[in-house]
Short mmCIF file of C-alpha atoms in Angstrom, two decimals:
data_model
loop_
_atom_site.label_atom_id
_atom_site.label_comp_id
_atom_site.label_asym_id
_atom_site.label_seq_id
_atom_site.Cartn_x
_atom_site.Cartn_y
_atom_site.Cartn_z
CA UNK A 5 0.00 0.00 0.00
CA UNK A 6 1.27 3.45 -0.90
CA UNK A 7 -0.07 7.00 -1.08
CA UNK A 8 0.02 9.96 -3.43
CA UNK A 9 -1.38 13.47 -3.48
CA UNK A 10 -4.59 14.35 -5.31
CA UNK A 11 -4.14 15.77 -8.81
CA UNK A 12 -6.35 18.09 -10.86
CA UNK A 13 -7.56 15.06 -12.81
CA UNK A 14 -8.57 13.44 -9.52
CA UNK A 15 -10.54 16.53 -8.49
CA UNK A 16 -12.30 16.60 -11.86
CA UNK A 17 -13.36 12.97 -11.43
CA UNK A 18 -14.42 13.48 -7.79
CA UNK A 19 -16.56 16.47 -8.77
CA UNK A 20 -18.64 14.23 -11.06
CA UNK A 21 -19.40 11.63 -8.35
CA UNK A 22 -23.06 11.79 -7.26
CA UNK A 23 -22.57 12.77 -3.63
CA UNK A 24 -19.86 15.32 -4.47
CA UNK A 25 -21.55 16.86 -7.50
CA UNK A 26 -23.59 19.03 -5.14
CA UNK A 27 -20.43 20.89 -4.12
CA UNK A 28 -18.30 23.45 -5.94
CA UNK A 29 -14.63 22.68 -6.62
CA UNK A 30 -13.63 24.96 -3.72
CA UNK A 31 -16.03 23.13 -1.40
CA UNK A 32 -14.70 19.76 -2.55
CA UNK A 33 -11.15 20.90 -1.87
CA UNK A 34 -12.14 21.87 1.67
CA UNK A 35 -13.82 18.50 2.26
CA UNK A 36 -10.85 16.44 1.02
CA UNK A 37 -8.23 18.71 2.58
CA UNK A 38 -5.42 16.50 3.88
CA UNK A 39 -6.80 13.37 2.18
CA UNK A 40 -4.43 11.26 0.10
CA UNK A 41 -5.06 8.75 -2.66
CA UNK A 42 -4.34 5.24 -1.36
CA UNK A 43 -2.85 2.86 -3.91
CA UNK A 44 -3.65 -0.75 -3.01
CA UNK A 45 -0.94 -3.03 -4.37
CA UNK A 46 -2.83 -6.22 -3.58
CA UNK A 47 -6.40 -7.38 -3.07
CA UNK A 48 -7.36 -5.72 0.20
CA UNK A 49 -10.40 -5.54 2.47
CA UNK A 50 -11.51 -1.94 2.97
CA UNK A 51 -14.12 -2.70 5.61
CA UNK A 52 -16.23 -5.59 6.89
CA UNK A 53 -19.97 -5.91 7.24
CA UNK A 54 -21.14 -4.62 10.62
CA UNK A 55 -18.29 -2.16 11.22
CA UNK A 56 -19.13 1.45 12.04
CA UNK A 57 -19.46 3.43 8.78
CA UNK A 58 -17.03 6.26 9.51
CA UNK A 59 -15.77 6.71 5.92
CA UNK A 60 -17.14 6.66 2.41
CA UNK A 61 -15.00 5.95 -0.63
CA UNK A 62 -14.41 7.16 -4.18
CA UNK A 63 -12.72 4.86 -6.69
CA UNK A 64 -10.27 6.70 -8.95
CA UNK A 65 -8.82 3.60 -10.57
CA UNK A 66 -9.56 -0.12 -10.42
CA UNK A 67 -12.60 -1.84 -8.99
CA UNK A 68 -14.19 -2.66 -5.63
CA UNK A 69 -16.47 -5.60 -4.82
CA UNK A 70 -19.27 -5.09 -2.31
CA UNK A 71 -20.30 -8.47 -0.94
CA UNK A 72 -21.97 -10.31 1.92
CA UNK A 73 -21.10 -13.66 3.48
CA UNK A 74 -24.25 -15.68 4.10
CA UNK A 75 -24.88 -17.92 7.08
CA UNK A 76 -23.90 -21.05 5.13
CA UNK A 77 -20.59 -19.50 4.07
CA UNK A 78 -21.60 -18.58 0.54
CA UNK A 79 -20.44 -15.20 -0.76
CA UNK A 80 -23.02 -13.04 -2.52
CA UNK A 81 -21.83 -10.16 -4.67
CA UNK A 82 -23.90 -7.03 -4.11
CA UNK A 83 -22.27 -4.57 -6.49
CA UNK A 84 -19.12 -3.87 -8.49
CA UNK A 85 -17.87 -0.31 -8.04
CA UNK A 86 -15.77 1.01 -10.91
CA UNK A 87 -13.55 4.06 -11.37
CA UNK A 88 -15.52 7.28 -11.09
CA UNK A 89 -18.02 5.86 -8.62
CA UNK A 90 -18.46 6.21 -4.86
CA UNK A 91 -19.88 3.89 -2.24
CA UNK A 92 -20.99 3.84 1.41
CA UNK A 93 -21.97 7.54 1.44
CA UNK A 94 -25.62 6.84 2.34
CA UNK A 95 -24.80 4.75 5.43
CA UNK A 96 -22.14 7.29 6.45
CA UNK A 97 -24.69 10.12 6.33
CA UNK A 98 -27.22 7.95 8.20
CA UNK A 99 -24.67 7.12 10.90
CA UNK A 100 -25.20 3.38 10.42
CA UNK A 101 -22.90 0.36 10.16
CA UNK A 102 -21.64 -0.96 6.84
CA UNK A 103 -24.29 -3.42 5.55
CA UNK A 104 -21.76 -5.21 3.31
CA UNK A 105 -18.02 -5.84 3.09
CA UNK A 106 -15.76 -4.18 0.51
CA UNK A 107 -12.66 -5.58 -1.18
CA UNK A 108 -10.59 -3.80 -3.82
CA UNK A 109 -8.68 -5.23 -6.75
CA UNK A 110 -4.87 -4.96 -6.94
CA UNK A 111 -3.76 -1.61 -8.31
CA UNK A 112 -6.92 0.20 -7.21
CA UNK A 113 -6.56 3.87 -6.28
CA UNK A 114 -9.13 4.99 -3.72
CA UNK A 115 -9.94 8.11 -1.74
CA UNK A 116 -11.51 7.68 1.71
CA UNK A 117 -13.43 10.65 3.12
CA UNK A 118 -14.38 10.64 6.78
CA UNK A 119 -17.92 11.15 8.05
CA UNK A 120 -16.60 14.02 10.17
CA UNK A 121 -15.25 15.85 7.13
CA UNK A 122 -18.53 15.55 5.22
CA UNK A 123 -20.89 16.30 8.12
CA UNK A 124 -18.75 19.19 9.29
CA UNK A 125 -19.03 20.79 5.84
CA UNK A 126 -22.79 20.22 5.60
CA UNK A 127 -23.37 21.86 9.00
CA UNK A 128 -22.10 25.17 7.64
CA UNK A 129 -24.63 25.34 4.80
CA UNK A 130 -28.12 23.85 5.10
CA UNK A 131 -28.76 24.41 1.39
CA UNK A 132 -26.03 21.88 0.67
CA UNK A 133 -27.89 19.22 2.62
CA UNK A 134 -30.79 19.40 0.17
CA UNK A 135 -28.45 19.26 -2.83
CA UNK A 136 -26.62 16.24 -1.46
CA UNK A 137 -29.87 14.44 -0.64
CA UNK A 138 -31.12 15.09 -4.19
CA UNK A 139 -27.97 13.60 -5.69
CA UNK A 140 -28.34 10.52 -3.47
CA UNK A 141 -32.01 10.15 -4.44
CA UNK A 142 -31.01 10.20 -8.12
CA UNK A 143 -28.40 7.52 -7.38
CA UNK A 144 -31.03 5.37 -5.65
CA UNK A 145 -33.27 5.72 -8.70
CA UNK A 146 -30.43 4.36 -10.82
CA UNK A 147 -30.09 1.27 -8.62
CA UNK A 148 -33.86 0.79 -8.58
CA UNK A 149 -33.87 0.88 -12.38
CA UNK A 150 -30.99 -1.59 -12.44
CA UNK A 151 -32.92 -3.95 -10.14
CA UNK A 152 -36.03 -3.56 -12.27
CA UNK A 153 -34.01 -4.39 -15.38
CA UNK A 154 -32.73 -7.57 -13.73
CA UNK A 155 -36.31 -8.65 -13.08
CA UNK A 156 -37.51 -7.97 -16.62
CA UNK A 157 -34.57 -9.16 -18.72
CA UNK A 158 -33.53 -12.75 -19.36
CA UNK A 159 -30.04 -14.01 -18.36
CA UNK A 160 -28.54 -13.46 -21.83
CA UNK A 161 -29.79 -9.87 -21.89
CA UNK A 162 -28.42 -9.29 -18.39
CA UNK A 163 -25.03 -10.59 -19.48
CA UNK A 164 -25.14 -8.41 -22.59
CA UNK A 165 -25.90 -5.38 -20.45
CA UNK A 166 -23.05 -6.18 -18.10
CA UNK A 167 -20.53 -6.57 -20.93
CA UNK A 168 -21.64 -3.27 -22.45
CA UNK A 169 -21.36 -1.45 -19.12
CA UNK A 170 -17.89 -2.80 -18.37
CA UNK A 171 -16.31 -2.44 -21.81
CA UNK A 172 -12.71 -3.65 -21.91
CA UNK A 173 -12.66 -4.12 -18.12
CA UNK A 174 -15.04 -7.09 -18.28
CA UNK A 175 -12.17 -9.49 -18.97
CA UNK A 176 -10.70 -8.69 -15.54
CA UNK A 177 -13.85 -9.89 -13.75
CA UNK A 178 -14.01 -13.65 -12.99
CA UNK A 179 -16.96 -15.36 -14.65
CA UNK A 180 -18.39 -16.61 -11.35
CA UNK A 181 -18.40 -13.00 -10.13
CA UNK A 182 -20.27 -11.88 -13.26
CA UNK A 183 -22.81 -14.68 -12.74
CA UNK A 184 -23.37 -13.52 -9.18
CA UNK A 185 -23.58 -9.90 -10.29
CA UNK A 186 -26.35 -10.55 -12.84
CA UNK A 187 -28.18 -12.90 -10.48
CA UNK A 188 -27.82 -16.29 -12.18
CA UNK A 189 -26.29 -19.67 -11.40
CA UNK A 190 -23.00 -20.71 -13.05
CA UNK A 191 -24.92 -23.14 -15.26
CA UNK A 192 -27.34 -20.44 -16.42
CA UNK A 193 -24.41 -18.10 -16.99
CA UNK A 194 -22.77 -20.67 -19.27
CA UNK A 195 -25.96 -20.98 -21.33
CA UNK A 196 -26.30 -17.19 -21.58
CA UNK A 197 -22.68 -16.89 -22.67
CA UNK A 198 -23.14 -19.61 -25.28
CA UNK A 199 -26.17 -17.83 -26.75
CA UNK A 200 -24.27 -14.55 -27.14
CA UNK A 201 -21.43 -16.47 -28.81
CA UNK A 202 -23.76 -18.43 -31.12
CA UNK A 203 -25.55 -15.23 -32.15
CA UNK A 204 -22.22 -13.66 -33.09
CA UNK A 205 -22.32 -10.86 -30.53
CA UNK A 206 -19.14 -11.89 -28.70
CA UNK A 207 -16.09 -14.04 -29.43
CA UNK A 208 -15.43 -17.49 -28.04
CA UNK A 209 -12.45 -16.41 -25.97
CA UNK A 210 -11.58 -15.75 -22.33
CA UNK A 211 -12.04 -12.01 -22.76
CA UNK A 212 -15.58 -12.32 -24.12
CA UNK A 213 -14.60 -9.77 -26.77
CA UNK A 214 -17.53 -7.89 -28.29
CA UNK A 215 -17.78 -8.47 -32.05
CA UNK A 216 -21.06 -6.70 -32.79
CA UNK A 217 -21.60 -3.84 -30.33
CA UNK A 218 -24.67 -2.42 -32.09
CA UNK A 219 -26.31 -5.83 -32.23
CA UNK A 220 -25.46 -6.47 -28.59
CA UNK A 221 -27.01 -3.14 -27.57
CA UNK A 222 -30.20 -3.92 -29.45
CA UNK A 223 -30.35 -7.40 -27.94
CA UNK A 224 -29.80 -6.08 -24.38
CA UNK A 225 -32.60 -3.49 -24.73
CA UNK A 226 -35.31 -5.73 -26.20
#
């Protein structure tokens, strides 16, 4: 694990994250004052389910898995957080415990912002509270839409949507993780993958390379 200072490019990315988009650049700089970018050299646990949520995180590079360990020992993937996204801000604002665990991929670069820093800034401007809540509501609508899509689309369409959303990064995600992410069993995942291959949308290789992006988009949105 190593650290580096925030750059202008980092600030530009942070300013586009939902919870931070309510703030001006000057306000963001005051919130992240003294915060460094942590570079995780290996796969590392950022927090465990049940711990006090005293920080929320912004991914600048890499990917973070949010997961839960069930009573029988099975691991259920809740969400994959990619570069340019944040997580845990809602539970931090609510003063709750983390409802899931978080583990980052090797090479991930992540900014952790303390609850104190965020709350302290919000206390000085009540108008900001409304702006932040609005941005979080919009984020929740996105996840609701994503859940609704999972219910309405078949496994092959879900896989198509995942591949389109991940782009070239999809080859770095293990297939069992993708299956968990789109809510299907490994066997169903294999059948969905085979259909996309047989229809000529993706290649029969480990990377699941997209051959027909327009066709895949149309198929995913049917």
